[in-house]
XYZ file of C-alpha atoms in Angstrom:
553
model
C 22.154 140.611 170.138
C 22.567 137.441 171.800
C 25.346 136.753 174.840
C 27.361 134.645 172.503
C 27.561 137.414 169.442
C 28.725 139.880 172.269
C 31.331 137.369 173.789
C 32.453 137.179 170.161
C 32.568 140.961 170.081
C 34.765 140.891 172.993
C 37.046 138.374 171.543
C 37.440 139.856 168.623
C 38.939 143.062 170.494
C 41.215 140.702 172.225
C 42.404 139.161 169.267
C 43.245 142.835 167.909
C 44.605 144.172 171.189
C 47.451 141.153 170.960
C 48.053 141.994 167.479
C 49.098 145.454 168.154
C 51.012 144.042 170.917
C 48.872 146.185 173.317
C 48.982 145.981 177.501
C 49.337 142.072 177.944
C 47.332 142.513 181.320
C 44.545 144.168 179.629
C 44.645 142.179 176.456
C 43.912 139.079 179.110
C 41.518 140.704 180.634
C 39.355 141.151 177.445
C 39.760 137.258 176.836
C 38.396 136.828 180.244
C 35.792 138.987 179.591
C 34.808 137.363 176.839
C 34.318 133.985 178.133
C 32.219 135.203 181.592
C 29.751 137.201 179.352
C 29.174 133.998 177.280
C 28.588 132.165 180.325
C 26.416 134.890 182.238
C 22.734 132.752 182.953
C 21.011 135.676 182.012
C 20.645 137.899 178.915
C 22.840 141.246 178.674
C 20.297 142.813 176.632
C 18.008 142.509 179.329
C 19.994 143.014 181.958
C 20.547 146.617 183.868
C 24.086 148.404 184.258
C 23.993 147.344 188.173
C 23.241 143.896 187.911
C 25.725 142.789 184.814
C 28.558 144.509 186.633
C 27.720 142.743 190.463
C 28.593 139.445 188.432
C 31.422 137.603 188.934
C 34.540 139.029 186.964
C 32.558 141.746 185.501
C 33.370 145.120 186.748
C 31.697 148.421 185.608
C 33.907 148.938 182.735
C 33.276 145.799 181.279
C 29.653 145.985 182.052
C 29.137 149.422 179.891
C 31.093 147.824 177.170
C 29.191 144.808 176.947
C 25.999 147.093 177.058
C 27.414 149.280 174.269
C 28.068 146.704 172.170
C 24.237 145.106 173.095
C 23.016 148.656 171.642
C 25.375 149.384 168.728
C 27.645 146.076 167.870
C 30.835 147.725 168.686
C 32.400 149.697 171.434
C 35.076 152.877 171.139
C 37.584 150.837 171.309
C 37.048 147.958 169.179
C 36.546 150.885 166.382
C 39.761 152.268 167.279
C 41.804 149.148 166.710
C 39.539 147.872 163.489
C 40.801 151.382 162.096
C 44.066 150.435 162.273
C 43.991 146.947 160.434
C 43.199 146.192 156.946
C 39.785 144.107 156.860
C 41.450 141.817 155.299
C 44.141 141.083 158.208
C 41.071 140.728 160.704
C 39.418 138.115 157.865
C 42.355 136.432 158.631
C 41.941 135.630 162.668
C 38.971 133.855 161.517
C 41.538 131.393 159.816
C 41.891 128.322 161.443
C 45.427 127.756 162.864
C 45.735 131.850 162.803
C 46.207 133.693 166.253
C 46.942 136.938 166.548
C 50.606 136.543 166.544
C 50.783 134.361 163.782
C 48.632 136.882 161.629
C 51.353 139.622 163.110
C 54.074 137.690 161.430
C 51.620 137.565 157.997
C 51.035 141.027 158.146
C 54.168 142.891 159.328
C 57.198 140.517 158.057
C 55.579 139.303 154.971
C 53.303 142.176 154.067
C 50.103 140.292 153.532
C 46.811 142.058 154.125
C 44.008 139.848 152.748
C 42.657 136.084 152.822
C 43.139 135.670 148.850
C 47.469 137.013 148.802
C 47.786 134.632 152.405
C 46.418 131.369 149.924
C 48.484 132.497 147.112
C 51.792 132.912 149.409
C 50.816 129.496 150.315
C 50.214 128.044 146.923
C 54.219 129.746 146.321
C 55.451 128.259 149.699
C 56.349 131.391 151.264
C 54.798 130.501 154.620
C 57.633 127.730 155.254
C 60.335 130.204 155.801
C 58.574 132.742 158.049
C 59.243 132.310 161.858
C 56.636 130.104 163.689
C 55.909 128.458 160.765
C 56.526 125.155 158.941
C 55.107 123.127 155.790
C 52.585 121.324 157.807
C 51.225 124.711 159.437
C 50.816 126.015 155.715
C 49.166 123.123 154.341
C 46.727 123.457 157.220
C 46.470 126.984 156.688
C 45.538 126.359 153.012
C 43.042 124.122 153.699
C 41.425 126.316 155.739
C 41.147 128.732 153.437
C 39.749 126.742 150.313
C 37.296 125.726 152.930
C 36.261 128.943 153.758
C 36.156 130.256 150.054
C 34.055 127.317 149.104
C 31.433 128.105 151.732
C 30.894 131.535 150.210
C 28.995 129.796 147.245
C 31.950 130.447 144.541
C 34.680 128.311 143.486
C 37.865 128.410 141.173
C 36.955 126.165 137.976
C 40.459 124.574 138.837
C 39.023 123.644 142.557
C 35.994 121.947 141.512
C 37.067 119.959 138.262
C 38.146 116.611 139.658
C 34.879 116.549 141.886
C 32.725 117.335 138.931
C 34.600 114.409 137.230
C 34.218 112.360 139.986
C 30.292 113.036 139.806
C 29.742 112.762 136.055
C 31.498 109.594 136.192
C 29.253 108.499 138.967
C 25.624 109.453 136.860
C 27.368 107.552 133.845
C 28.142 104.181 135.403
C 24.119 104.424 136.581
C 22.291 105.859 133.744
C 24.752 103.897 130.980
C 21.837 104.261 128.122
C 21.274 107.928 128.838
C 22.858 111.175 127.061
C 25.056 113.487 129.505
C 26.659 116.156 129.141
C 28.039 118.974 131.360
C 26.767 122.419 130.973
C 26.042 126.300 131.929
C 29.226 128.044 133.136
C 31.358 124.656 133.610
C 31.136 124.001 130.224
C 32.262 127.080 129.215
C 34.990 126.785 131.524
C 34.107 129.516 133.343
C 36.891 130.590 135.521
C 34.769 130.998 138.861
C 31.573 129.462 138.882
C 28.744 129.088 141.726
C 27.437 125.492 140.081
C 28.558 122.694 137.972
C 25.463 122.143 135.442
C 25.070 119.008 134.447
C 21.880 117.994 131.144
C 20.722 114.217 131.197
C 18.232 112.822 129.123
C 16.324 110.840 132.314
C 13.672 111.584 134.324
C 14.139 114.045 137.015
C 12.194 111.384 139.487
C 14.897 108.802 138.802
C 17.655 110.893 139.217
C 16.393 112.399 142.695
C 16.170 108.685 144.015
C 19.774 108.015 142.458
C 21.243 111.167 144.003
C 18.837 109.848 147.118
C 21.983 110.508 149.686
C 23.103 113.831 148.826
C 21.960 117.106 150.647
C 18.655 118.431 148.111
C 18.599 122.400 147.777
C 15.672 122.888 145.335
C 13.890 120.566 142.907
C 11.557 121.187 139.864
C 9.991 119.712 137.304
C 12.994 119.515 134.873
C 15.825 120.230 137.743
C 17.582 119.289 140.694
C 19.993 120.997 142.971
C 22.046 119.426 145.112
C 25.052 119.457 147.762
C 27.613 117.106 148.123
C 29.706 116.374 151.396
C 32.648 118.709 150.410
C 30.153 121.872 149.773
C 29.857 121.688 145.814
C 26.613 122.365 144.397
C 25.833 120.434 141.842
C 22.365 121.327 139.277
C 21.176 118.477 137.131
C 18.771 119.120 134.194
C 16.241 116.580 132.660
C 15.313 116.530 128.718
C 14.142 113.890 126.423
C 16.677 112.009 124.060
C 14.828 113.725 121.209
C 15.590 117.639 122.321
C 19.023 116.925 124.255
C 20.855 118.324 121.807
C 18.927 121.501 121.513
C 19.059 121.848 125.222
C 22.502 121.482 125.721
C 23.098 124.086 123.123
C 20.294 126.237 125.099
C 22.080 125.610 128.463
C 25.294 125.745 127.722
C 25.552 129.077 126.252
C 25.616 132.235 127.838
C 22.753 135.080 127.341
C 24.372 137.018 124.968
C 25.418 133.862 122.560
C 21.690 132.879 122.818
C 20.215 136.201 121.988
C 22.809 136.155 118.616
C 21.286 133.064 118.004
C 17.962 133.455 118.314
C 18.157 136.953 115.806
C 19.225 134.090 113.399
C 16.138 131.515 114.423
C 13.837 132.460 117.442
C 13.438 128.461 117.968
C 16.194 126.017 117.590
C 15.533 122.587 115.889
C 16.018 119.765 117.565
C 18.909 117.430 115.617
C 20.915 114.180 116.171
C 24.351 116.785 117.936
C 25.165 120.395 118.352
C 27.178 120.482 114.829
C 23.734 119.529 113.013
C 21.857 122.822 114.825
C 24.531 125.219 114.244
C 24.586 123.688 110.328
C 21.144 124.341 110.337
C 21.896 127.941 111.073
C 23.963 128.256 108.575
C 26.968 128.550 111.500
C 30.082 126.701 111.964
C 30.050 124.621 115.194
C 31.625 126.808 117.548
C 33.109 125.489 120.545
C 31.159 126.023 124.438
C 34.131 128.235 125.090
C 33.467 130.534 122.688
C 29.788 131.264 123.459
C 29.753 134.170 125.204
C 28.096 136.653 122.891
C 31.246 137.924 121.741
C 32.080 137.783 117.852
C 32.060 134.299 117.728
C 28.406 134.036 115.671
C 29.784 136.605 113.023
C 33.388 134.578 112.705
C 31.329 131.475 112.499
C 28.891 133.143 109.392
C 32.063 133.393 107.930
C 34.184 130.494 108.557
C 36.969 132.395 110.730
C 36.422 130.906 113.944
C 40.220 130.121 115.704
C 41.563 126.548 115.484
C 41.552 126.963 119.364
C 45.139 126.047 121.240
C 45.751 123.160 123.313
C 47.715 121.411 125.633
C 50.346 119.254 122.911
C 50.965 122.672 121.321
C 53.331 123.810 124.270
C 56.483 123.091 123.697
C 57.560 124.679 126.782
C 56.867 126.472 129.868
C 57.721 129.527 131.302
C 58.328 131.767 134.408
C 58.386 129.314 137.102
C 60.352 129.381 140.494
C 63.008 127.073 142.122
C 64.334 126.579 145.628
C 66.943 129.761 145.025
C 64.257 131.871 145.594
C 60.631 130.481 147.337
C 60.240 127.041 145.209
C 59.532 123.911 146.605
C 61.658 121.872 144.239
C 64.792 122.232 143.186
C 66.420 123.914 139.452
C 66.797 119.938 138.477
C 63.633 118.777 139.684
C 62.243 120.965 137.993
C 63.837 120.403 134.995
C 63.336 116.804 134.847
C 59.884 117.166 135.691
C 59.760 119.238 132.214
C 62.140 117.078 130.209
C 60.923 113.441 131.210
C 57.337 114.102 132.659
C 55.956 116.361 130.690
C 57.979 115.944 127.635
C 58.645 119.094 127.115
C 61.419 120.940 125.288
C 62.586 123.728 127.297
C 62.299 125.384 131.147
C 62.073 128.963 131.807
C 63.741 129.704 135.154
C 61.826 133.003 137.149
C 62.975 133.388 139.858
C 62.212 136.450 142.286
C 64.354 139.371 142.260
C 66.554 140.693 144.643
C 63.746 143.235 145.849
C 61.403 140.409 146.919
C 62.969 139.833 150.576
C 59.636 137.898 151.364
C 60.329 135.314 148.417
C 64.135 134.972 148.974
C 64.649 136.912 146.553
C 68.281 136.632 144.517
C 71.148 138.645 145.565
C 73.774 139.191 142.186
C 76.079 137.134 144.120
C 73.120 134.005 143.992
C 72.226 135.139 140.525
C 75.748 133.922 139.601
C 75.537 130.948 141.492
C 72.018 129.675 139.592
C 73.699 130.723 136.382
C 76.640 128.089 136.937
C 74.151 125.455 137.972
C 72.340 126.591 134.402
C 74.658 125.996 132.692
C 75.879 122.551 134.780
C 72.743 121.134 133.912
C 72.252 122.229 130.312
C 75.554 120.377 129.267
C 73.792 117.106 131.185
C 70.571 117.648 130.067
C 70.868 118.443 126.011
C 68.985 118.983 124.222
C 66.582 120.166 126.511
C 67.277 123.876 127.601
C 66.992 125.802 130.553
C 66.622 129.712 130.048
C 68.233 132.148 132.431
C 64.951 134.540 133.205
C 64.088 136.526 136.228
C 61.177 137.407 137.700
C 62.412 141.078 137.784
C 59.716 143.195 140.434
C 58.216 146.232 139.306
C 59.167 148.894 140.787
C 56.928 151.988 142.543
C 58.165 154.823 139.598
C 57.941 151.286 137.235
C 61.370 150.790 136.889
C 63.045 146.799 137.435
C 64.805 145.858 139.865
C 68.630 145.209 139.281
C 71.258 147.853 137.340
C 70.997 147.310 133.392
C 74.280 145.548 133.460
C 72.589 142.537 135.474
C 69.797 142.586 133.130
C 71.530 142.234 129.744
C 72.559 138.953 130.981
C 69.157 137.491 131.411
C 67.904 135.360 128.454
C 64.756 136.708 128.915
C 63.043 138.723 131.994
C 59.224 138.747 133.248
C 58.397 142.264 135.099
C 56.261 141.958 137.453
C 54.406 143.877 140.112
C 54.418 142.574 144.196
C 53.719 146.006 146.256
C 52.413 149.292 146.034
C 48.631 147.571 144.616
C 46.185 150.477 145.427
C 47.322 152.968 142.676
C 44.698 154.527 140.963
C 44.309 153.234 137.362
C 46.763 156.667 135.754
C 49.392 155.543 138.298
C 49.049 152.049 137.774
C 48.954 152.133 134.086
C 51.646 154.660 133.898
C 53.993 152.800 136.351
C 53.139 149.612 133.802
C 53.529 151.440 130.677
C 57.254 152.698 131.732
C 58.327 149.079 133.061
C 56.829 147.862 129.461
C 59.414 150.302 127.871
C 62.099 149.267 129.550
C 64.082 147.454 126.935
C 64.927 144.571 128.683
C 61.588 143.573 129.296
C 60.429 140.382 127.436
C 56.781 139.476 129.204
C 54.443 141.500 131.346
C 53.879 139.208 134.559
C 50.170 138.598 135.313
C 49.425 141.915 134.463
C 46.570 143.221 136.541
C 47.476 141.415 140.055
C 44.448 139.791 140.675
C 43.870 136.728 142.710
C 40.069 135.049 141.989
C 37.720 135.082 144.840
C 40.114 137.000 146.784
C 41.334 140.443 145.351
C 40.483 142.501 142.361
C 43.465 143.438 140.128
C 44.329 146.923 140.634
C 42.639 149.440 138.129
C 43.968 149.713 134.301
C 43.764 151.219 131.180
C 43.836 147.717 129.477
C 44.123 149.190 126.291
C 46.832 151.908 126.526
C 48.749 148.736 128.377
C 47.984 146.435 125.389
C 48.706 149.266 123.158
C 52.074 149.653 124.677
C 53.607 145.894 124.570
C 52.585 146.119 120.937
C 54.659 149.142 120.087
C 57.501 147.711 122.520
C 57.519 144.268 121.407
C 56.401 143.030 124.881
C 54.924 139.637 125.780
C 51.927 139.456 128.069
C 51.964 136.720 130.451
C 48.458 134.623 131.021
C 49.434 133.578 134.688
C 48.230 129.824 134.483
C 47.893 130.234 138.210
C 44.100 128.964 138.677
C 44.311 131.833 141.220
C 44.824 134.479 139.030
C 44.657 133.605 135.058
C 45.385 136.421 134.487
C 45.727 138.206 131.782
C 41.596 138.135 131.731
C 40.480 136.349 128.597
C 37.808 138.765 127.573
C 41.280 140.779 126.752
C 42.807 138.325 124.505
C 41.633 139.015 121.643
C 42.079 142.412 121.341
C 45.668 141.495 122.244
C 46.023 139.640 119.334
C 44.357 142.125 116.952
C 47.245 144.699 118.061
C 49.824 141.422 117.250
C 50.804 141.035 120.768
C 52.079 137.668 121.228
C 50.906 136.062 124.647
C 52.767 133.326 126.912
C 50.723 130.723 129.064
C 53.020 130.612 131.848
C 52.173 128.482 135.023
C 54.186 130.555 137.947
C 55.042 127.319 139.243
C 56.517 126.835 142.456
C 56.724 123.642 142.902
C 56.566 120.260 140.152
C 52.882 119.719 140.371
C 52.371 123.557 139.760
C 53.732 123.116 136.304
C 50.501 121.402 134.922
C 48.641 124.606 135.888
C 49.375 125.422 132.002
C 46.142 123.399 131.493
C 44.324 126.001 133.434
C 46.074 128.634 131.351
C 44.841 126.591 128.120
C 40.778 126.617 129.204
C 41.357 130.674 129.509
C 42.989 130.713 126.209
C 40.612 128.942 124.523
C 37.938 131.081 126.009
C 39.673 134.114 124.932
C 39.912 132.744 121.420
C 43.871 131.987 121.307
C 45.347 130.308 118.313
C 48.889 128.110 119.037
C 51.049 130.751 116.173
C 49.915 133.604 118.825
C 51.549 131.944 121.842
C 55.279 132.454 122.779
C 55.568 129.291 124.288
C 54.521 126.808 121.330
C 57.651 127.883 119.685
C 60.394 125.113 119.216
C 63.324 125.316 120.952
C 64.752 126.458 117.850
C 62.543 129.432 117.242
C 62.356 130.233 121.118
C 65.951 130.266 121.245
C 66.307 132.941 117.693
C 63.005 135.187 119.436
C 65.002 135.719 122.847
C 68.718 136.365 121.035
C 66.907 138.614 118.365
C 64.792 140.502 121.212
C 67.964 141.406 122.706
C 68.556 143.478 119.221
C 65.317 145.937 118.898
């Protein structure tokens, strides 16, 4: 171990000693310790006990640590203190912008313990509140992070779309006579992905010279792999006009659609589009986000594939947040956004309950308060509608926050879980299960917790929960939220076998957030969604009749 890795070492310990506002003196002196070993001339590997400590600043105390650590990577100490933080709280010191008394603020007064919940409190502009804080130290924060996930080699399909764009567009405008088409997991709209595939019927030679100032990873004879400036890896595949449309069906699919189709026909013709091969099989086209090897090649055999939902069949949007609670825009901004922007015909107003502290959460007496500013603004706004909902927490024993009384007067409620994550999966699903049969639940809040890249979802019986908001009645939420989408897609459709409606709900915080539905509408489609199974492609009419009558059961 080099000087510099044990200086870090060192640091590090510092860095931890400050957060658990140890000795000041001492946590000083283990700065300064850390910047005279990384300046020593000589190596501390190779050095003896007597000589390291006769330097300069370095005693004998500091000289057997910085031995230790030479011989095992760590020191008592340091193990001591890395016991008592999360890993996910010492992640965060690696943050740019983060000291140790910033990350004590993150971790004690807003009880976040990992990387992926700091980008999501972010994303829901929690940071902007908290002391030491302001916007422009959260955007920077935020930044930081996307930076660091996107060096890992993942990224959210949300993160990387406009830079694929931006690259397609660029191989289009040069190769104008040439077939393109993305492919692999982009087209599929993979939720995380590692590359965005690209098929091109050009010569690989000629699109290496093109591509001539971008970083090169790998090249062969039909393939090219390369890295542009922001850290997006790009792989561009060469075929012949002739078999492009056999290739694209070959590299857009996943394993498990290919080996369906090749039980059909081990070798694929080559045709003039994809619709002509899957013809030719005696298949209904299906669409890229459907081949995953699911039952999409049987519904296809017999012409039941989904009409698949999109974007103009939302005719609303629910749970999203305003500046009562942690929102970045105001109840009319937000609105207006929906009614003039987005043409839409209704908002669903979620905002965090009075458990939340962290998120501002409403007090009754501010409950009233957004409820008389409701109903202000639906008189001025008619015929668009805003619902009164609540982003009601979950409780530990699964019960929602706020007495029944407060809850009856909700249009509708989301329950949701914030705290207590690392249940085991009977805990979890029982704690879900009771909050599910609470009667004045309406949707299931991005059920499972996750945040992509960042933090599994805590452990469920996905069927006994699915099971349960179909005897109950209950709506699950698919949390737009590129971050979480969640519920998972490979789920969806067994959802809608049990006739559980689902809601694509964008958990926005702020007005841009609010076009997060499209994310929500890729994951849908990928998890076979029709528009009659979604809550919110209802009319304002029919939303309006499925709230009053829920309110009945």
């Amino acid at each position: 171990m080099d000087n510099k890795a044990i200086s870090k070492i060192f640091k590090l310990c510092s860095q931890l000693m400050e957060l658990h506002n140890e000795n000041p003196f001492r946590t000083k002196a283990m700065a300064s310790a850390s910047f005279k070993l990384d300046k020593l001339p000589f190596r501390i590997d190779d050095a003896s006990l007597e000589e390291l400590s006769a330097q300069p600043g370095i005693g004998k105390s500091t000289a057997e640590k910085a031995k230790e650590v030479a011989q095992n990577g760590t020191f008592r100490e340091l193990d001591e203190l890395l016991a008592n933080t999360p890993s996910g709280v010492v992640e965060m010191l690696t943050i740019k912008g983060l000291g140790p008394k910033k990350v004590q603020i993150i971790w004690q007064d807003l009880a976040i313990e990992n990387v992926g919940e700091l980008l999501y409190a972010c994303n829901e502009n929690r940071l902007v509140e908290a002391k030491g804080f302001g916007l422009k130290t959260q955007e920077e924060i935020k930044k930081s992070i996307e930076f660091s996930i996107s060096n890992q080699g993942w990224f959210l399909y949300a993160k990387v779309l406009s830079q694929a764009d931006a690259f397609y567009a660029v191989l289009k405008t040069h190769f104008p006579a040439s077939l393109l088409s993305f492919t692999g997991d982009f087209r599929r709209k993979c939720e995380v992905l590692s590359t965005v595939d690209l098929l091109i019927s050009e010569s690989i030679e000629a699109v290496e010279k093109f591509l001539g100032d971008y970083t090169l990873v790998e090249k062969t004879e039909n393939s090219l792999e390369i890295i542009d400036d922001l850290g997006f890896t790009f792989k561009v595949f060469s075929t012949n006009i002739n078999d492009f449309y056999r290739d694209l069906i070959l590299s857009t699919g996943s394993t498990a659609h290919l080996d369906l189709l090749f039980n059909i026909l081990p070798d694929l013709p080559s045709l003039s589009s994809e619709e002509a091969i899957y013809r030719n099989l005696r298949l209904d086209y299906i669409e890229p986000e459907l081949r995953e090897g699911l039952d999409e090649i049987e519904r296809a055999q017999h012409h039941t594939l989904p009409q698949l939902i999109q974007f103009k069949d939302l005719k609303g949007t629910l749970h999203n947040h305003s500046t009562y609670s942690d929102g970045v825009h105001t109840l009319e901004q937000m609105a207006l956004h929906c009614k003039n922007t987005l043409g839409l015909e209704y908002l669903g107003i979620c905002d965090h309950s009075r458990t939340a502290v962290y998120a501002n959460g409403l007090s009754i007496e501010r409950l009233e308060e957004q409820w008389k500013e409701i109903a202000s603004l639906n008189e001025k706004l008619a015929p668009f509608k805003i619902f009164k909902g609540i982003e009601s927490d979950i409780l530990s024993d699964g019960s929602l926050d706020y007495p029944e009384e407060v809850l009856a007067k909700f249009d509708f409620v989301v329950a949701s879980v914030h705290s207590n994550l690392k249940m085991d999966e009977e805990k979890a699903t029982a704690r879900l299960i009771k909050a599910i049969e609470n009667p004045y639940t309406t949707i299931l809040g991005h059920p499972t917790g996750r945040l992509l890249l960042s933090r599994s979802g805590y452990p469920l019986d996905y069927k006994k929960i699915i099971d349960a908001c179909a005897a109950n009645k209950v709506v699950i939420e698919i949390n737009a939220n590129p971050l979480r989408l969640d519920l998972d897609w490979r789920w969806h459709r067994y959802a809608v076998e049990k006739g559980v409606l689902l809601s694509i709900n964008p958990d926005a915080h702020r007005t841009e957030g609010l076009l997060d539905m499209q994310y929500g509408i890729f994951v849908a489609q990928k998890g076979g969604l029709e528009a009659k199974n979604c809550l919110n492609t209802y009319s304002l009419t029919a939303i309006s009749d499925y709230f009053t009558n829920r309110k009945f059961l």
